[in-house]
mmCIF file of C-alpha atoms in Angstrom:
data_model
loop_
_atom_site.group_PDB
_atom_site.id
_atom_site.type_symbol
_atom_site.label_atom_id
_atom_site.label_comp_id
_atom_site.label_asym_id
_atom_site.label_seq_id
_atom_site.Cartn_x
_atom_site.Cartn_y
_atom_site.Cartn_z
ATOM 1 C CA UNK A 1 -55.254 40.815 -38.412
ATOM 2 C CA UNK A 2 -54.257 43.667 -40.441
ATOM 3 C CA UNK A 3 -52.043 42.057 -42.513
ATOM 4 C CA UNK A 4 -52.360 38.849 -44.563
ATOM 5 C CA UNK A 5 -54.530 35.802 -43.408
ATOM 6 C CA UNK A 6 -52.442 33.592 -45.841
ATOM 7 C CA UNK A 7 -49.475 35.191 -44.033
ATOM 8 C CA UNK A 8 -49.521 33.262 -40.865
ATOM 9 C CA UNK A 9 -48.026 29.936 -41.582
ATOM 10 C CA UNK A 10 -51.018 28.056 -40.733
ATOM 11 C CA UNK A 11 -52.432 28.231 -44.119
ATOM 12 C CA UNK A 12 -49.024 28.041 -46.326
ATOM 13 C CA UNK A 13 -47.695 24.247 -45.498
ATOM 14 C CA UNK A 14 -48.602 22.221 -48.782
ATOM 15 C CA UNK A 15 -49.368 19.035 -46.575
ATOM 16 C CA UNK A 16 -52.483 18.055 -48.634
ATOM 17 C CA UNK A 17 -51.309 18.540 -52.373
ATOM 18 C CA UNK A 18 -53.973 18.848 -54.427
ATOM 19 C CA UNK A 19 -56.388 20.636 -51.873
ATOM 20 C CA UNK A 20 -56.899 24.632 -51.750
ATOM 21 C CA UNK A 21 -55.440 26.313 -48.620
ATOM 22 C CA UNK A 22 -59.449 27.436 -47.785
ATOM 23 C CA UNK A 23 -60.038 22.900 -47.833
ATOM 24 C CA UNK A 24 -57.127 22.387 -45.738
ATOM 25 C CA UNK A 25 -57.657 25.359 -43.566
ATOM 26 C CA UNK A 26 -61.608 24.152 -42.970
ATOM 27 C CA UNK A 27 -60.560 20.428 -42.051
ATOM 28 C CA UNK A 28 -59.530 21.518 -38.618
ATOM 29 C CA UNK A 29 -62.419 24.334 -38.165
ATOM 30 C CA UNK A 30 -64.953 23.844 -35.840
ATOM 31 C CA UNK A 31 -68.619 24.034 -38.103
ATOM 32 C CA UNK A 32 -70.830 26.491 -36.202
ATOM 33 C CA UNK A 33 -73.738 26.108 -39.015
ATOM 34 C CA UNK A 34 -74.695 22.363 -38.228
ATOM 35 C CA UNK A 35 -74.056 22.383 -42.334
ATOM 36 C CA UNK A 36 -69.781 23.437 -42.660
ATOM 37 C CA UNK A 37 -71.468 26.448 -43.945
ATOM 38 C CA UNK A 38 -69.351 28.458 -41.563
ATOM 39 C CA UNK A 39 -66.635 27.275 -39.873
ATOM 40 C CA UNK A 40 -64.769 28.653 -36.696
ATOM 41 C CA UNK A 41 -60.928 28.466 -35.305
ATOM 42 C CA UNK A 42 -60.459 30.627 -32.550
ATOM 43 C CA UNK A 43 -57.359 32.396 -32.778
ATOM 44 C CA UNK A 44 -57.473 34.038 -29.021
ATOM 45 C CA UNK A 45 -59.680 33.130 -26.410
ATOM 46 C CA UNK A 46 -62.357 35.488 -24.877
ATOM 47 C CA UNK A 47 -64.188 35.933 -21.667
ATOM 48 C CA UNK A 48 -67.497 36.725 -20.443
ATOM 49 C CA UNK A 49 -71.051 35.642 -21.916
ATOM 50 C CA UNK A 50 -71.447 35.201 -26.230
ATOM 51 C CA UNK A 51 -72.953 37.792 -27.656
ATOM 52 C CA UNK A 52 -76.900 37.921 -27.567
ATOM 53 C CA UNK A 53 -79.544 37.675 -30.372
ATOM 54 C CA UNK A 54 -79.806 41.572 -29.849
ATOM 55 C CA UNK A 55 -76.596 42.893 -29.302
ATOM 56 C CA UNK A 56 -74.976 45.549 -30.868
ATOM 57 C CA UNK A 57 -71.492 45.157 -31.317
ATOM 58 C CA UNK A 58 -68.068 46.734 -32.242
ATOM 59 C CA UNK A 59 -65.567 44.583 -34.082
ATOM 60 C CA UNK A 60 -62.818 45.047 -36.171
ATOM 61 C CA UNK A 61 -62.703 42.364 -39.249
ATOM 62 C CA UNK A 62 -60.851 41.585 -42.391
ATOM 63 C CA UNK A 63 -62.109 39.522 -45.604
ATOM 64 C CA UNK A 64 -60.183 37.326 -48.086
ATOM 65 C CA UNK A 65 -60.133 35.358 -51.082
ATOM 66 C CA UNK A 66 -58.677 32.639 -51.272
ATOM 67 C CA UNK A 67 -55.726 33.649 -53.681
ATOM 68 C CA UNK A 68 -55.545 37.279 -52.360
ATOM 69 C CA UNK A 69 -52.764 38.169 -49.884
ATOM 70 C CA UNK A 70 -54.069 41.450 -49.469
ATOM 71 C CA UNK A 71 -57.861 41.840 -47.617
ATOM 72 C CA UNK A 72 -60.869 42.739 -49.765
ATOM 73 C CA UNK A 73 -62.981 44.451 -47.296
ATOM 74 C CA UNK A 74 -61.397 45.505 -43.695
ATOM 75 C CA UNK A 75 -62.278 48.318 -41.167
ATOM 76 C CA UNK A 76 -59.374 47.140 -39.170
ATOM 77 C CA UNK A 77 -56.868 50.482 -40.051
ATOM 78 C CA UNK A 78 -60.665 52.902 -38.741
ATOM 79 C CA UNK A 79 -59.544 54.805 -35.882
ATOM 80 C CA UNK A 80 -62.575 53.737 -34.210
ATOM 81 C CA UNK A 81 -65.144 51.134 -35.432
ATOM 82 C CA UNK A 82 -68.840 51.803 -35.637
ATOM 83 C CA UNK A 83 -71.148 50.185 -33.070
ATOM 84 C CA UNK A 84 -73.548 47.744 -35.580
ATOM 85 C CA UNK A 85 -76.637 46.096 -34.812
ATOM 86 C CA UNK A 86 -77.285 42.128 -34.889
ATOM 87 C CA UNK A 87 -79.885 41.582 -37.805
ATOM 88 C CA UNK A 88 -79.781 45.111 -39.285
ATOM 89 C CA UNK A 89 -76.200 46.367 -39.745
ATOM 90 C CA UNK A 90 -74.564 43.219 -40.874
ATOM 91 C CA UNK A 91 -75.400 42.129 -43.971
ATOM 92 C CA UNK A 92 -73.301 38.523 -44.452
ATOM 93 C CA UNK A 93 -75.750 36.098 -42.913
ATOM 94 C CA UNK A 94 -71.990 33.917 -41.492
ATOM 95 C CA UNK A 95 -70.666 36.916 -40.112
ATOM 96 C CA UNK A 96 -74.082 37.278 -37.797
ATOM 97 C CA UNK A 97 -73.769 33.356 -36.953
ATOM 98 C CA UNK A 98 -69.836 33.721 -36.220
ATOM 99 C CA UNK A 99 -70.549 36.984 -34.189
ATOM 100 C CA UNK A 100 -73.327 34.908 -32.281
ATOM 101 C CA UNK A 101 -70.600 32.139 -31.220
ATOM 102 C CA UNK A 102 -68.126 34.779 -30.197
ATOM 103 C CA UNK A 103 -66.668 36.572 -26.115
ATOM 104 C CA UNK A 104 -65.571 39.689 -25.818
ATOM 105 C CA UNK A 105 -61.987 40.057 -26.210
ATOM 106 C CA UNK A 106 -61.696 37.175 -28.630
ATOM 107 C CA UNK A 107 -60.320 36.892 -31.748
ATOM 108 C CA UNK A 108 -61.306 34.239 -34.449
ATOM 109 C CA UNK A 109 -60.646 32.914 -38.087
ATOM 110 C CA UNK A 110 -63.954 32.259 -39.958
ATOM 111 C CA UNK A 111 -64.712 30.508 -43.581
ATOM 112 C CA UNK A 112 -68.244 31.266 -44.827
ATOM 113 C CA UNK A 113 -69.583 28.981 -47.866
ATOM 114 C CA UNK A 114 -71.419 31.225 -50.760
ATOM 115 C CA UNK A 115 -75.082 30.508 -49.320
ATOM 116 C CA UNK A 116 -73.696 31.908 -45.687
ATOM 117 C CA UNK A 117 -71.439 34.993 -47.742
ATOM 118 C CA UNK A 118 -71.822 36.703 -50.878
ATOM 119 C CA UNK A 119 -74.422 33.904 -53.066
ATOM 120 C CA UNK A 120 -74.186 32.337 -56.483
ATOM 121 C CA UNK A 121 -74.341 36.067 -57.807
ATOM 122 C CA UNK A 122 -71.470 37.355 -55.971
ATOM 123 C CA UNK A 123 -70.174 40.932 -55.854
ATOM 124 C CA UNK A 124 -68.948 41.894 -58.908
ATOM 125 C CA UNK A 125 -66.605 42.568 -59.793
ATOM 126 C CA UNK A 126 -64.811 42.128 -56.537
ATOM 127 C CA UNK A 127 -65.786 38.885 -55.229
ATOM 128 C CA UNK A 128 -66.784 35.956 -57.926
ATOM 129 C CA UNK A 129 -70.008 34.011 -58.085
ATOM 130 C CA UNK A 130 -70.211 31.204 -55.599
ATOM 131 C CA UNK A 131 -67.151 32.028 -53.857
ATOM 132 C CA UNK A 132 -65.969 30.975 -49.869
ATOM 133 C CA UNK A 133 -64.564 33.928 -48.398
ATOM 134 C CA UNK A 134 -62.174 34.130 -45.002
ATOM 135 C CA UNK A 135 -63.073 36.655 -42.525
ATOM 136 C CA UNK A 136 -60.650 37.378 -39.258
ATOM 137 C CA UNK A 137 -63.246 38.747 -36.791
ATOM 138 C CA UNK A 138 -61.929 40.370 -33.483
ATOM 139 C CA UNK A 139 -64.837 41.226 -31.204
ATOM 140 C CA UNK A 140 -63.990 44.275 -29.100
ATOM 141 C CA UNK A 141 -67.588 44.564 -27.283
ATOM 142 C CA UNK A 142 -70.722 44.331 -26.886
ATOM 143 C CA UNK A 143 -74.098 45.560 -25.627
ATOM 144 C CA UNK A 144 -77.345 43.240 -25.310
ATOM 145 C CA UNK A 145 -80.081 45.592 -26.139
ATOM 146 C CA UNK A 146 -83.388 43.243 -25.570
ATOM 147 C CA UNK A 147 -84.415 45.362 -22.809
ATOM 148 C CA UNK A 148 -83.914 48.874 -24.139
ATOM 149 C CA UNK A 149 -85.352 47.642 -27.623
ATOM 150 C CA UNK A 150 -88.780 46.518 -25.463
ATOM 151 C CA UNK A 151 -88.783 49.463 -23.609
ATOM 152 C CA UNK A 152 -88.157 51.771 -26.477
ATOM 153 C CA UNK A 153 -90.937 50.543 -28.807
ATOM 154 C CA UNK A 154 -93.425 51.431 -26.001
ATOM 155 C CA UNK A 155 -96.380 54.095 -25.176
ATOM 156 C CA UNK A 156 -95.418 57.096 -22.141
ATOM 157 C CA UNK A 157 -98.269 55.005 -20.217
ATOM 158 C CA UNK A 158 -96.240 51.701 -20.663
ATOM 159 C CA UNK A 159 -92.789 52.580 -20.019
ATOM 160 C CA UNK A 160 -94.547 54.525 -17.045
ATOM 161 C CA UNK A 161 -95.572 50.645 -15.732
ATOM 162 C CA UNK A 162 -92.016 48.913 -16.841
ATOM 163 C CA UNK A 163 -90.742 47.072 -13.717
ATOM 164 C CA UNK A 164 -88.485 48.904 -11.930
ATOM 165 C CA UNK A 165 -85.160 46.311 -12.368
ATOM 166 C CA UNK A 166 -86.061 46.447 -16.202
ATOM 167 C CA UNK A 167 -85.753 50.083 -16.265
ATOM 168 C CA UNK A 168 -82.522 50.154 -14.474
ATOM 169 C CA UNK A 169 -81.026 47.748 -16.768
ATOM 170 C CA UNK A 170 -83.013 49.841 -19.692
ATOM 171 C CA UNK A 171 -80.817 52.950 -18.500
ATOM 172 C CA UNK A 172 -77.641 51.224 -17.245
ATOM 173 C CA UNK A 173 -77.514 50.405 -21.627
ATOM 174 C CA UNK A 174 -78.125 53.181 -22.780
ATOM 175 C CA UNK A 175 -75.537 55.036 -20.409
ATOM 176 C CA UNK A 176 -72.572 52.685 -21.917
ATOM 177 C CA UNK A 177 -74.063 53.585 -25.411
ATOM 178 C CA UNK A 178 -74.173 57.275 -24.486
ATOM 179 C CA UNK A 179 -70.531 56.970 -23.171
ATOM 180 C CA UNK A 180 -68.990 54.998 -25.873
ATOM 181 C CA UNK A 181 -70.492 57.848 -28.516
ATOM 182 C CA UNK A 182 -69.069 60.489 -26.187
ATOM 183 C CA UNK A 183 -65.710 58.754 -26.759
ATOM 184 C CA UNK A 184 -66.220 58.837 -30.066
ATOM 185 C CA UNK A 185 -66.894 62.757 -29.681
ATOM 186 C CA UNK A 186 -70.616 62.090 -31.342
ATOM 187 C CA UNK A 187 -71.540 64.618 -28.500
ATOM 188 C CA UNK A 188 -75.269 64.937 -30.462
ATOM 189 C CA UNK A 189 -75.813 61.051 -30.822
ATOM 190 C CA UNK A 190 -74.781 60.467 -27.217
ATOM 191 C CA UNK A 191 -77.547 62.799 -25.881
ATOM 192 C CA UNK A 192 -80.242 60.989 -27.592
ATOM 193 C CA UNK A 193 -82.105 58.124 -25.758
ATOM 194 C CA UNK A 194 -82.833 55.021 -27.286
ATOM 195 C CA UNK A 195 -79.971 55.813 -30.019
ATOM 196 C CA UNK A 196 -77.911 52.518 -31.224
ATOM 197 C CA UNK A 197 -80.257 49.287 -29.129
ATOM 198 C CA UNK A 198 -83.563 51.068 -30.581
ATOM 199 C CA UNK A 199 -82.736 52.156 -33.879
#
């Protein structure tokens, strides 16, 4: 994932001449969008439940162009990824749809169309105006934060009346939050309550 998407054979037979490697590449992509806005091939397989609405999660991710060997956004050389909220942190509307279809563990190969990426406008002078971008998307974990995000955005008095399993689950999230920044030796963020699931 580090390396070179166009690097992996897949991409580099010239079976189709006349079609870009991004058209030949999508033809066997599953379309995740309902409109081959975004497109998905799993790379490796991973287990558990897909990522929920409210999750935050930790990946590691490269981007491409299509006639770029070398990535044009990656945080896949950080020593350790930051934790990033669903529908706050991520700003490419197919990454958040991709990330939504995803297991932990698994690694995957998206395309995302302009309307699902960067726009007509681009982002110059990086990435061109209307522009379909490759990302390689490995999803290393995840935490569902519905609970804690409810429980967080109440009064004393109300979390006072939270049901009893809710609060369990409420702290049982917000212990693997406070662990994983521990980890990460953010020994002041991991004493906080209510740090990454309610903002």
């Amino acid at each position: 994932m580090g390396g070179s998407a166009l690097n992996q054979g897949v991409l580099e037979r010239d079976d189709a001449p006349g079609q870009s490697l991004y058209e030949r590449l999508s033809q066997r992509m599953l379309d995740i969008s309902g409109d081959r806005g975004v497109l998905k091939d799993v790379i490796r397989e991973g287990a558990g439940d897909l990522v929920a609405p409210d999750a935050s999660v930790l990946v590691k991710y490269s981007g491409y162009l299509e006639h770029m060997d070398r990535p044009f956004d990656s945080n896949y050389f950080r020593k350790t990824p930051r934790l990033m909220k669903l529908g706050e942190d991520i700003t490419l509307w197919g990454m958040e749809l991709g990330l939504l279809s995803m297991r932990r563990g698994e690694l995957a190969r998206f395309l995302f169309k302009p309307n699902y990426a960067y726009g007509t406008l681009g982002c110059p002078p990086l990435i061109p105006p209307n522009t379909t971008v490759l990302f390689e998307i490995e999803l290393l974990d995840f935490l569902d934060c519905a609970e804690s995000d409810k429980f967080c955005a109440l009064s004393a008095e109300q979390q006072d009346q939270f049901p009893l399993q809710k609060v369990l689950k409420v702290a049982a999230t917000e212990r693997e939050f406070g662990n994983y920044l521990f980890r990460q030796n953010r020994f002041y963020d991991a004493k906080a309550p209510c740090w990454v699931c309610c903002g």
